Coordinates of C-alpha atoms and ligand atoms in Angstrom, one line a residue:
Chain A
M1 CA -167.9 51.9 -14.9
I2 CA -171.3 51.1 -16.1
E3 CA -171.7 47.5 -18.1
A4 CA -174.6 45.8 -19.1
E5 CA -174.5 42.3 -20.7
G6 CA -177.4 40.6 -22.6
L7 CA -179.9 42.2 -20.2
T8 CA -183.4 41.0 -20.6
K9 CA -186.6 41.8 -18.7
R10 CA -190.0 40.1 -19.2
Y11 CA -193.1 41.3 -17.7
G12 CA -195.1 38.3 -17.7
S13 CA -194.9 37.4 -21.3
Y14 CA -194.3 40.6 -22.5
L15 CA -190.5 41.7 -23.4
G16 CA -189.6 44.8 -21.7
I17 CA -186.0 44.9 -23.1
E18 CA -184.3 42.2 -24.6
E19 CA -180.2 41.5 -24.8
V20 CA -179.1 44.9 -24.0
S21 CA -175.4 45.4 -23.8
F22 CA -173.3 48.4 -23.3
K23 CA -170.3 49.5 -21.5
I24 CA -169.8 53.3 -20.0
E25 CA -166.5 54.2 -19.2
A26 CA -165.9 56.8 -16.3
G27 CA -166.0 60.3 -17.6
E28 CA -168.5 59.6 -20.3
A29 CA -171.9 61.2 -20.1
V30 CA -174.3 58.9 -22.0
G31 CA -177.8 59.4 -23.2
L32 CA -180.0 56.5 -23.5
L33 CA -182.6 57.9 -26.4
G34 CA -185.8 56.1 -27.2
P35 CA -189.6 56.7 -28.1
N36 CA -192.2 56.1 -25.4
G37 CA -192.2 52.3 -24.3
A38 CA -188.8 51.7 -25.5
G39 CA -187.6 50.2 -22.2
K40 CA -185.5 53.1 -20.9
T41 CA -186.8 53.2 -17.3
T42 CA -186.7 49.3 -17.4
T43 CA -183.3 49.6 -18.2
L44 CA -182.4 52.3 -15.7
R45 CA -184.3 50.3 -12.9
I46 CA -182.2 47.2 -13.5
L47 CA -179.0 49.2 -13.4
T48 CA -179.9 50.8 -9.8
C49 CA -181.1 47.4 -8.4
A50 CA -184.7 48.6 -8.1
M51 CA -185.7 45.9 -10.0
S52 CA -184.2 42.5 -11.2
A53 CA -183.5 41.2 -14.7
T54 CA -184.8 38.1 -16.2
S55 CA -181.5 37.4 -17.5
G56 CA -178.2 38.9 -18.3
R57 CA -175.4 40.4 -16.2
A58 CA -174.4 44.1 -15.2
S59 CA -171.9 45.8 -13.1
V60 CA -171.3 49.5 -11.8
A61 CA -167.9 50.4 -10.5
G62 CA -166.8 46.8 -11.0
Y63 CA -169.5 45.3 -8.6
D64 CA -171.8 42.7 -9.9
L65 CA -175.3 44.1 -9.4
F66 CA -176.9 40.7 -8.6
K67 CA -174.2 39.2 -6.6
E68 CA -172.6 42.3 -4.7
S69 CA -175.6 44.4 -4.7
M70 CA -174.8 46.3 -1.5
Q71 CA -171.4 47.2 -2.7
A72 CA -172.8 48.3 -6.1
R73 CA -175.5 50.6 -4.8
R74 CA -173.1 52.4 -2.8
H75 CA -171.6 53.7 -6.1
I76 CA -174.9 54.4 -7.7
G77 CA -177.0 57.3 -7.7
Y78 CA -180.4 57.4 -9.2
L79 CA -183.2 60.0 -10.0
P80 CA -186.1 57.9 -11.0
E81 CA -188.8 59.3 -13.3
T82 CA -190.7 60.7 -10.5
P83 CA -188.5 62.0 -7.9
P84 CA -188.5 60.0 -4.6
L85 CA -189.3 62.4 -2.0
Y86 CA -191.0 62.7 1.0
P87 CA -193.2 65.7 0.8
E88 CA -193.5 66.3 4.5
M89 CA -189.9 66.8 5.0
T90 CA -187.6 69.8 4.7
V91 CA -184.9 69.7 1.9
A92 CA -182.2 69.7 4.6
A93 CA -183.9 66.8 6.5
Y94 CA -184.5 64.8 3.6
L95 CA -181.0 65.2 2.1
R96 CA -179.4 64.2 5.7
F97 CA -181.7 61.0 5.5
A98 CA -180.6 60.3 2.0
A99 CA -176.9 60.5 3.0
S100 CA -177.4 58.3 6.0
I101 CA -179.1 55.6 4.2
K102 CA -176.7 55.8 1.1
G103 CA -174.0 55.0 3.7
V104 CA -172.2 58.5 4.1
E105 CA -170.1 58.7 7.1
P106 CA -172.0 60.7 9.8
R107 CA -169.1 63.3 10.3
R108 CA -169.0 64.0 6.6
I109 CA -172.8 64.5 6.1
A110 CA -173.1 68.0 6.6
G111 CA -170.5 68.6 4.2
R112 CA -171.9 66.6 1.7
I113 CA -175.2 68.4 2.2
D114 CA -173.6 71.7 1.6
D115 CA -171.9 70.6 -1.7
A116 CA -175.2 69.1 -3.1
V117 CA -177.3 72.1 -2.2
E118 CA -174.6 74.3 -3.9
L119 CA -174.3 72.4 -6.9
C120 CA -178.1 72.0 -7.3
G121 CA -178.7 75.7 -6.5
L122 CA -180.8 75.0 -3.5
E123 CA -179.5 77.4 -0.9
E124 CA -182.6 79.2 -0.5
M125 CA -184.7 76.0 -0.1
R126 CA -182.8 74.4 2.6
K127 CA -185.4 75.0 4.9
R128 CA -188.7 74.6 2.9
V129 CA -190.8 71.8 3.1
V130 CA -190.2 69.3 -0.2
G131 CA -193.9 69.2 -0.9
H132 CA -194.1 73.1 -1.4
L133 CA -191.5 73.4 -4.0
S134 CA -192.1 73.9 -7.6
K135 CA -191.6 71.0 -9.8
G136 CA -188.2 72.3 -11.1
Y137 CA -187.1 72.5 -7.4
R138 CA -188.4 69.2 -6.6
Q139 CA -186.3 67.9 -9.5
R140 CA -183.3 69.7 -7.9
V141 CA -184.0 68.1 -4.9
G142 CA -184.3 64.7 -6.7
I143 CA -180.7 65.3 -8.3
A144 CA -179.0 66.5 -5.1
Q145 CA -180.3 63.2 -3.3
A146 CA -178.6 61.2 -6.5
L147 CA -175.2 62.8 -5.8
I148 CA -175.2 63.0 -2.1
H149 CA -172.9 60.0 -1.8
E150 CA -170.6 61.1 -4.5
P151 CA -171.4 58.1 -6.5
K152 CA -169.5 56.8 -9.4
A153 CA -172.4 56.3 -11.7
V154 CA -175.3 58.6 -11.9
V155 CA -178.3 57.6 -13.6
L156 CA -181.2 60.0 -14.1
D157 CA -184.3 59.1 -15.7
E158 CA -186.0 61.9 -17.9
P159 CA -184.4 64.6 -15.7
T160 CA -186.1 67.6 -17.6
S161 CA -189.6 66.0 -18.3
G162 CA -192.4 68.2 -17.7
L163 CA -190.4 71.4 -16.9
D164 CA -190.8 74.7 -18.4
P165 CA -188.2 75.9 -20.8
A166 CA -186.3 78.0 -18.6
Q167 CA -186.0 75.2 -16.0
I168 CA -185.0 72.8 -18.7
V169 CA -182.3 75.0 -19.5
E170 CA -181.2 74.9 -16.0
I171 CA -181.4 71.3 -15.3
R172 CA -179.3 70.6 -18.5
G173 CA -176.7 73.2 -17.1
L174 CA -176.7 71.3 -13.7
V175 CA -176.6 67.7 -15.5
Q176 CA -173.7 69.0 -17.6
R177 CA -171.9 70.0 -14.3
L178 CA -172.4 66.6 -12.7
G179 CA -170.1 64.9 -15.0
H180 CA -166.4 64.5 -14.1
Q181 CA -163.5 62.5 -14.7
D182 CA -164.3 59.4 -12.8
R183 CA -167.9 59.5 -12.9
A184 CA -170.2 58.1 -15.4
V185 CA -173.4 59.8 -16.3
L186 CA -176.5 57.9 -18.0
L187 CA -179.6 59.7 -18.4
T188 CA -182.9 59.0 -20.5
T189 CA -184.8 61.3 -22.6
H190 CA -187.0 61.1 -25.8
I191 CA -186.0 64.7 -26.9
L192 CA -182.8 64.5 -29.3
A193 CA -181.9 68.0 -28.7
E194 CA -181.4 67.3 -24.9
A195 CA -179.2 64.4 -25.5
Q196 CA -177.0 66.3 -27.7
A197 CA -176.7 69.2 -25.6
S198 CA -175.7 67.0 -22.5
C199 CA -174.1 63.8 -23.7
G200 CA -171.2 62.8 -25.6
R201 CA -172.5 59.5 -26.7
L202 CA -176.0 58.3 -27.3
L203 CA -177.5 54.7 -27.1
V204 CA -180.5 54.4 -29.0
I205 CA -183.0 52.1 -27.8
N206 CA -186.2 51.1 -29.6
R207 CA -188.6 48.1 -28.7
G208 CA -186.3 47.0 -26.2
R209 CA -183.3 46.5 -28.2
I210 CA -180.1 48.9 -28.4
A211 CA -180.6 50.2 -32.2
A212 CA -177.5 52.1 -32.4
D213 CA -174.5 53.5 -30.4
I214 CA -173.8 57.1 -31.4
R215 CA -170.5 59.3 -30.6
L216 CA -171.0 63.0 -30.8
N217 CA -168.6 65.7 -31.0
A218 CA -168.5 68.7 -29.0
A219 CA -171.0 70.5 -31.3
G220 CA -173.4 67.4 -30.6
E221 CA -173.0 66.0 -34.0
A222 CA -172.6 62.4 -35.0
V223 CA -168.9 61.3 -35.5
S224 CA -169.4 57.4 -35.4
I225 CA -172.3 55.1 -35.4
Q226 CA -172.5 51.4 -34.7
T227 CA -175.6 50.0 -35.2
E228 CA -175.4 46.2 -34.4
K229 CA -172.5 44.8 -32.3
N230 CA -170.4 43.0 -34.9
A231 CA -171.8 44.6 -38.0
P232 CA -169.5 47.3 -40.0
P233 CA -170.3 50.8 -38.5
L234 CA -172.8 52.7 -40.2
L235 CA -170.7 55.7 -39.9
S236 CA -167.0 55.6 -38.5
E237 CA -164.9 58.5 -37.3
G238 CA -163.1 60.4 -39.9
S239 CA -165.4 59.6 -42.7
V240 CA -165.7 62.3 -45.3
V241 CA -168.2 63.4 -47.9
V242 CA -166.4 64.0 -51.2
A243 CA -168.1 65.8 -54.1
A244 CA -166.2 65.7 -57.3
R245 CA -166.4 66.1 -60.9
P246 CA -166.5 64.0 -62.9
F247 CA -169.0 61.8 -60.9
D248 CA -168.1 58.3 -62.3
E249 CA -166.8 54.9 -61.7
A250 CA -163.2 55.6 -62.5
M251 CA -163.1 58.3 -59.9
E252 CA -164.9 56.1 -57.4
A253 CA -162.3 53.3 -58.0
R254 CA -159.6 55.8 -57.5
L255 CA -160.9 57.0 -54.1
R256 CA -161.1 53.4 -53.0
Q257 CA -157.2 53.1 -53.6
I258 CA -156.7 55.4 -50.9
P259 CA -154.6 54.0 -48.1
G260 CA -157.0 54.1 -44.9
A261 CA -160.1 54.4 -46.9
V262 CA -162.3 51.5 -45.6
S263 CA -165.4 52.0 -48.2
V264 CA -166.6 54.3 -50.7
R265 CA -170.4 54.8 -51.2
R266 CA -172.6 57.1 -53.2
A267 CA -174.2 59.4 -50.5
S268 CA -177.8 59.3 -51.0
K269 CA -181.0 60.3 -49.5
E270 CA -182.2 56.7 -49.3
S271 CA -179.2 55.2 -47.5
A272 CA -179.8 54.9 -43.6
L273 CA -177.3 57.8 -43.1
E274 CA -179.5 60.3 -45.4
I275 CA -176.6 62.2 -46.3
Q276 CA -178.1 64.8 -48.7
E277 CA -175.9 67.0 -50.7
E278 CA -176.7 69.3 -53.4
E279 CA -173.9 67.8 -55.9
P280 CA -173.8 64.0 -56.2
A281 CA -171.0 62.8 -53.5
W282 CA -169.3 59.8 -52.1
L283 CA -169.1 58.9 -48.6
V284 CA -165.7 57.7 -48.0
E285 CA -165.2 55.8 -44.7
A286 CA -161.9 55.9 -43.2
E287 CA -160.2 53.5 -40.7
P288 CA -160.4 54.7 -37.0
G289 CA -157.6 57.3 -36.4
T290 CA -156.7 58.3 -39.9
D291 CA -157.2 61.5 -41.6
I292 CA -157.8 60.8 -45.2
R293 CA -159.0 64.3 -46.3
G294 CA -155.5 65.2 -47.9
A295 CA -155.5 62.1 -49.7
C296 CA -158.9 62.3 -50.9
A297 CA -158.1 66.1 -52.3
A298 CA -154.9 64.5 -54.0
T299 CA -156.6 61.8 -55.5
V300 CA -159.3 63.9 -57.3
V301 CA -156.8 66.5 -58.5
E302 CA -154.1 64.0 -59.8
A303 CA -157.1 62.3 -61.7
G304 CA -157.7 65.5 -63.3
G305 CA -161.0 66.1 -61.8
E306 CA -162.4 69.1 -60.0
L307 CA -163.0 68.9 -56.3
L308 CA -166.4 70.7 -55.3
K309 CA -166.6 69.6 -51.6
L310 CA -164.7 67.8 -49.0
A311 CA -165.9 67.9 -45.5
P312 CA -166.5 65.5 -42.6
A313 CA -169.5 63.1 -43.0
R314 CA -172.1 65.0 -40.5
P315 CA -175.7 63.2 -40.9
S316 CA -178.6 64.6 -39.5
L317 CA -179.1 62.8 -36.3
E318 CA -182.8 63.6 -36.2
R319 CA -183.3 61.7 -39.4
I320 CA -181.2 58.6 -38.2
F321 CA -183.0 58.5 -34.9
L322 CA -186.5 58.5 -36.7
N323 CA -185.1 56.1 -39.1
L324 CA -183.8 53.8 -36.5
T325 CA -186.9 54.1 -34.1
Q326 CA -189.6 53.8 -36.8
Q327 CA -188.3 51.1 -39.3
E328 CA -189.8 48.3 -37.3
A329 CA -193.0 50.0 -36.4
A330 CA -194.0 50.8 -39.7
Chain B
M1 CA -185.0 40.9 16.7
R2 CA -181.8 42.8 16.2
R3 CA -180.5 46.1 17.3
L4 CA -180.9 49.0 15.1
T5 CA -177.9 49.7 13.1
G6 CA -177.0 53.0 11.1
P7 CA -179.3 52.8 8.2
S8 CA -182.1 51.3 9.9
L9 CA -181.8 53.9 12.6
A10 CA -182.0 56.5 9.9
V11 CA -185.3 55.0 8.5
C12 CA -186.7 54.9 12.0
K13 CA -186.0 58.3 12.9
R14 CA -187.2 59.6 9.5
E15 CA -190.5 57.6 10.3
I16 CA -190.8 59.4 13.6
Y17 CA -190.1 62.8 11.9
S18 CA -192.8 62.3 9.4
Y19 CA -195.1 60.9 12.2
F20 CA -194.9 64.4 13.9
V21 CA -194.5 66.5 10.9
S22 CA -197.6 64.9 9.0
P23 CA -200.1 65.2 11.7
V24 CA -200.7 61.4 11.9
A25 CA -198.9 61.3 15.1
Y26 CA -201.5 64.0 16.7
F27 CA -204.5 62.3 14.9
T28 CA -203.6 59.1 16.6
I29 CA -202.6 60.1 20.1
V30 CA -204.8 62.9 20.9
P31 CA -208.0 60.8 20.3
F32 CA -206.4 57.8 21.8
L33 CA -205.9 59.8 25.3
L34 CA -209.3 61.4 25.1
L35 CA -211.0 57.9 24.7
C36 CA -208.8 56.4 27.6
G37 CA -209.5 59.6 29.6
F38 CA -213.6 59.4 29.1
F39 CA -213.3 55.7 29.8
F40 CA -211.4 55.9 33.0
Y41 CA -213.7 59.0 34.3
I42 CA -216.9 56.6 33.7
T43 CA -215.5 53.6 35.0
F44 CA -214.1 55.4 38.0
N45 CA -217.2 57.3 38.5
Y46 CA -219.2 53.8 38.4
L47 CA -217.0 52.2 40.9
S48 CA -216.8 54.9 43.3
Q49 CA -220.5 55.2 43.5
R50 CA -220.8 51.5 44.1
G51 CA -218.7 52.0 47.4
G52 CA -215.1 51.4 47.2
S53 CA -214.6 47.6 47.7
E54 CA -211.4 46.1 48.5
T55 CA -210.5 45.2 44.9
A56 CA -212.5 47.9 43.3
A57 CA -209.2 49.7 41.9
T58 CA -207.6 46.5 41.0
D59 CA -210.6 45.5 39.0
L60 CA -210.9 49.1 37.4
M61 CA -207.1 48.8 36.2
V62 CA -207.7 45.1 34.6
F63 CA -210.9 46.6 32.8
A64 CA -208.8 49.7 31.8
I65 CA -205.9 47.6 30.2
Q66 CA -208.5 45.6 28.4
T67 CA -210.2 48.8 27.0
M68 CA -206.8 50.2 26.0
S69 CA -206.1 47.2 24.0
V70 CA -209.2 47.7 21.8
L71 CA -208.4 51.5 21.4
L72 CA -204.9 50.3 20.5
T73 CA -206.5 48.2 17.8
L74 CA -208.3 51.0 16.4
A75 CA -205.3 53.3 16.4
S76 CA -202.8 51.1 15.3
P77 CA -203.6 51.0 11.8
L78 CA -203.3 54.7 11.4
L79 CA -199.6 54.4 12.2
T80 CA -198.9 51.6 9.7
M81 CA -201.1 51.8 6.7
R82 CA -199.0 54.6 5.1
S83 CA -195.6 52.8 5.8
F84 CA -195.2 50.8 2.6
A85 CA -198.3 51.3 0.7
E86 CA -197.9 55.3 0.4
E87 CA -194.1 55.0 0.0
R88 CA -194.6 52.7 -3.1
R89 CA -197.4 54.8 -4.6
A90 CA -195.5 58.0 -4.1
G91 CA -192.4 56.6 -5.6
S92 CA -190.1 57.3 -2.7
M93 CA -189.8 53.4 -2.2
E94 CA -187.3 53.7 -5.1
L95 CA -184.9 55.6 -2.8
L96 CA -184.9 52.8 -0.2
A97 CA -184.8 50.1 -2.8
T98 CA -181.7 51.6 -4.5
S99 CA -179.7 52.3 -1.4
P100 CA -177.6 50.2 0.3
I101 CA -179.7 49.2 3.0
R102 CA -181.2 45.7 3.4
E103 CA -184.8 45.0 3.3
R104 CA -184.8 43.7 6.5
D105 CA -183.4 47.0 8.1
I106 CA -186.2 49.1 6.3
V107 CA -188.7 46.8 7.9
L108 CA -187.2 47.1 11.5
G109 CA -186.6 50.8 11.0
K110 CA -190.4 51.3 10.3
F111 CA -191.4 48.9 12.9
F112 CA -189.6 50.4 15.8
A113 CA -190.6 53.7 14.8
S114 CA -194.3 52.9 15.0
W115 CA -193.6 51.0 18.2
F116 CA -192.0 54.1 19.6
L117 CA -195.1 55.9 19.0
V118 CA -197.3 53.3 20.6
G119 CA -194.7 53.5 23.6
A120 CA -195.4 57.3 23.8
M121 CA -199.1 56.8 23.7
L122 CA -199.2 54.5 26.4
L123 CA -196.6 56.5 28.4
A124 CA -198.9 59.4 28.0
T125 CA -202.0 57.4 29.8
A126 CA -199.7 57.3 32.8
P127 CA -201.8 60.0 34.7
Y128 CA -204.8 57.8 34.5
P129 CA -203.4 55.0 36.7
L130 CA -201.7 57.6 39.0
F131 CA -205.0 58.9 39.6
V132 CA -206.5 55.9 40.3
Q133 CA -203.6 55.2 42.7
R134 CA -204.6 58.4 44.7
Y135 CA -208.1 57.3 45.3
G136 CA -208.1 53.7 45.3
N137 CA -205.3 51.1 46.3
P138 CA -205.0 49.1 43.2
D139 CA -201.8 46.5 42.9
V140 CA -199.1 48.0 41.2
A141 CA -197.5 45.0 39.7
P142 CA -200.4 44.2 37.6
I143 CA -200.6 47.5 36.3
L144 CA -196.9 47.5 35.3
V145 CA -197.2 44.1 33.8
G146 CA -200.4 45.2 32.2
Y147 CA -198.6 47.8 30.6
L148 CA -195.9 45.6 29.2
G149 CA -198.7 43.5 27.8
L150 CA -200.3 46.4 26.1
A151 CA -196.9 47.4 24.6
L152 CA -196.6 43.8 23.3
L153 CA -200.0 43.7 21.9
G154 CA -199.5 47.0 20.1
G155 CA -196.2 45.3 18.8
C156 CA -198.1 42.7 17.4
L157 CA -200.8 44.9 15.7
L158 CA -198.2 47.2 14.2
A159 CA -196.0 44.3 12.7
L160 CA -199.5 42.9 11.1
G161 CA -200.1 46.5 10.1
L162 CA -196.6 46.6 8.3
L163 CA -197.2 43.3 6.7
I164 CA -200.6 44.3 5.2
S165 CA -199.3 47.7 4.1
S166 CA -196.4 45.9 2.4
L167 CA -198.8 44.0 0.2
S168 CA -200.6 46.9 -1.1
S169 CA -200.1 50.2 -2.9
N170 CA -203.3 51.9 -1.6
Q171 CA -202.9 53.2 2.1
I172 CA -206.8 53.0 2.7
V173 CA -207.0 49.5 1.4
A174 CA -204.2 48.6 4.0
G175 CA -205.8 50.9 6.9
V176 CA -209.0 49.2 6.6
S177 CA -207.5 45.5 6.0
T178 CA -205.4 46.0 9.0
L179 CA -208.4 47.3 11.1
G180 CA -210.6 44.4 10.2
A181 CA -207.7 41.7 10.8
G182 CA -207.2 43.5 14.2
L183 CA -210.8 43.4 15.2
F184 CA -211.1 39.8 14.1
L185 CA -208.1 38.8 16.3
W186 CA -209.9 40.5 19.2
M187 CA -213.3 38.9 18.8
I188 CA -212.2 35.5 18.1
Q189 CA -211.5 35.1 21.8
S190 CA -215.4 35.3 22.3
L191 CA -216.2 32.3 20.4
P192 CA -219.0 30.3 22.5
P193 CA -217.5 27.2 24.4
A194 CA -218.1 23.7 22.8
A195 CA -220.8 21.7 24.1
G196 CA -219.0 18.3 24.4
T197 CA -215.3 17.8 25.6
A198 CA -213.4 16.5 22.5
T199 CA -215.2 17.8 19.5
L200 CA -213.6 19.2 16.3
Y201 CA -215.0 22.6 17.0
G202 CA -213.7 22.3 20.6
T203 CA -210.2 22.0 19.1
L204 CA -210.5 24.7 16.4
R205 CA -212.1 26.9 19.1
E206 CA -208.9 26.4 21.4
I207 CA -206.7 27.2 18.8
A208 CA -208.8 30.3 17.8
V209 CA -208.8 31.6 21.4
Y210 CA -204.9 31.0 21.8
M211 CA -204.7 33.0 18.5
S212 CA -206.5 36.2 19.9
L213 CA -204.5 38.9 20.9
Q214 CA -206.6 40.2 23.6
Q215 CA -207.0 36.6 25.0
H216 CA -203.2 36.6 26.2
L217 CA -203.7 40.2 27.7
T218 CA -205.9 39.0 30.4
G219 CA -202.8 37.5 32.2
F220 CA -200.7 40.3 31.7
S221 CA -203.5 42.5 33.2
Q222 CA -203.7 40.4 36.4
G223 CA -199.8 40.6 36.7
V224 CA -199.1 37.3 35.6
V225 CA -196.5 37.0 32.5
A226 CA -197.2 33.6 31.1
V227 CA -194.5 32.3 29.0
K228 CA -196.9 31.0 26.4
S229 CA -198.3 34.6 25.9
L230 CA -194.8 35.8 25.7
V231 CA -193.9 33.4 23.1
Y232 CA -197.0 33.9 21.4
Y233 CA -196.6 37.8 21.1
L234 CA -192.7 37.7 20.3
S235 CA -193.5 34.9 17.5
F236 CA -196.4 36.9 16.2
I237 CA -194.3 40.0 16.0
S238 CA -191.2 38.2 14.4
V239 CA -193.3 36.2 11.9
C240 CA -195.1 39.4 10.6
L241 CA -192.0 41.3 10.2
Y242 CA -190.4 38.3 8.5
L243 CA -193.2 38.1 6.0
T244 CA -193.3 42.0 5.6
T245 CA -189.5 41.5 4.5
V246 CA -190.3 38.8 2.1
S247 CA -193.2 40.6 0.8
S248 CA -191.4 44.0 0.2
A249 CA -188.7 42.2 -1.5
S250 CA -190.8 40.5 -3.8
F251 CA -191.5 43.5 -5.7
R252 CA -188.1 43.6 -7.0
W253 CA -188.6 40.4 -8.5
K254 CA -191.7 41.3 -10.4
Ligands
ATP1 N1 -194.3 46.8 -14.4 C1 -194.6 46.8 -15.5 N2 -195.4 45.7 -15.9 C2 -195.7 45.4 -17.3 N3 -195.3 45.9 -18.3 C3 -194.5 46.9 -18.0 C4 -194.1 47.4 -16.6 N4 -193.2 48.5 -16.6 C5 -193.0 48.8 -18.1 N5 -193.6 47.9 -18.6 C6 -193.7 47.9 -20.1 O1 -192.4 47.8 -20.8 C7 -192.2 48.7 -21.9 C8 -190.9 49.4 -21.5 O2 -191.3 50.3 -20.6 P1 -190.3 51.6 -20.0 O3 -191.0 52.2 -18.9 O4 -189.2 50.9 -19.9 O5 -190.3 52.5 -21.1 P2 -189.6 54.0 -21.3 O6 -188.9 53.8 -22.4 O7 -189.1 54.3 -20.1 O8 -191.0 54.7 -21.6 P3 -191.2 56.2 -21.4 O9 -190.4 57.2 -22.3 O10 -192.8 56.3 -21.7 O11 -191.0 56.8 -20.1 C9 -193.5 49.3 -22.1 O12 -194.2 48.9 -23.0 C10 -194.2 49.4 -20.8 O13 -195.5 49.2 -20.9
MG2 MG1 -189.5 56.0 -18.7

């Protein structure tokens, strides 16, 4: 639904983003996560036609952003860092205007406003003047605007920044409700917990480059991590942590023999994954789609060893994020 | 110039809505009407004391139309200074920039909205000439043509104001520059004539005087629609609007 290929943006001689590539499918909710100044807003502004890229290609819903910009824009809903509101208008008038410039057919506008107002919890606010609303409600109006034309791609720049904790929870809930089967949601944040709560996948961006592509499970834990495009994944789905006695070369060699095991590494705090176990342990990577847990257990037992722990590998996202974004800065 | 289509009509309506909801419209229209009324009053008074000559009422109207053009020069920056500058500062430009609407339609929508307001202002001055009509007997054609000239001149000032607003992110800077440019285009008609005949200064003066917006109004206020004036006004508007489109689009390429 959203595709970026080698997007680069130069601000004068300063490189805003460099060779950013990713692909987001319909039904996905993706968080673009990175420290301040990493290039999140730059990426989103290019993807929404607010700004052109210096080089690279991008498309939304199959339309090239630079060649078929008008068609592409029909399918994009965008909430910028500051909601693009007209403070003197009422909520209803503002949404009506947004709908008409987004190309919603006149006879469908009233219905679309009702839907957006309901989804964003703005029923009470319809007649209120936008400039008089609290920050949280202004943010909701901004989100309602981004949804009014039922876009296939919804792009939100820091939807919860500057809100109080209660409103953060509400906006998060709203963001989760946006996603559906044929829509892609892309949001930026520099708060990890927020990304974990709303997204099934994270793109970590650092100093203008995509540093990692992380898939999460429903609990918000990382199940696979890809750092560089053609490099082997840092973590692949189905990988397990095995702690066993004896912890020696022979046992490691046996684990390597398991069909479907791609690699066996000693899990240590020093590696990029920072899996820290109480017992010395191995990280056994599996081929995608294979479950090697049974085989691991059998191997250890057959070798006469003691199986102390066998669990899916779930590294700490916090540490990974810090590692990926601080490496170069150091 | 083209017809207003769906999205640009929406922009136009929104602008008009904002003019009236934010009190810009009233702050512009009310002083304009008061000043026009005051001016009509003193001039009418002066002419009636001088004893109604045959052409007094006609002269009054010619003079009135010239004065209104100066008042328009003062008032129009208020209508255009916010249009791009403020939207850019407040971030609402991002909504327009990412919607399926062409740059040209945004510019046209904004232009016609401000022109509509100037039209409303001019229409609201109608009681004054009607009043003159009752007491004197001015020619009707010059009044109507004069108003047409005023509307065109207003269009020029607005197009210029939009262009200047599109170059800035600060509405005050945009407003003051527009005012300065408008006053300049008024005053250059008063350059003193050249001494000799074919001097360089003489040629430059000719050009400068032709550039003056008010200079072309003189013909209109006398009931004459000169083709060169009409062409000047319409090209002035088109060129400014075109440049506004270019300037507004260029923000994407930065
Ligand atoms: N218009 C601009 N001109 C020059 N440099 C810019 C411009 N916009 C952004 N930059 C620079 O590009 C880099 C990326 O900026 P960007 O706004 O994309 O970061 P971000 O990830 O959104 O940061 P934040 O979390 O603070 O919003 C920053 O170093 C910023 O200073
Ligand atoms: Mg940002």
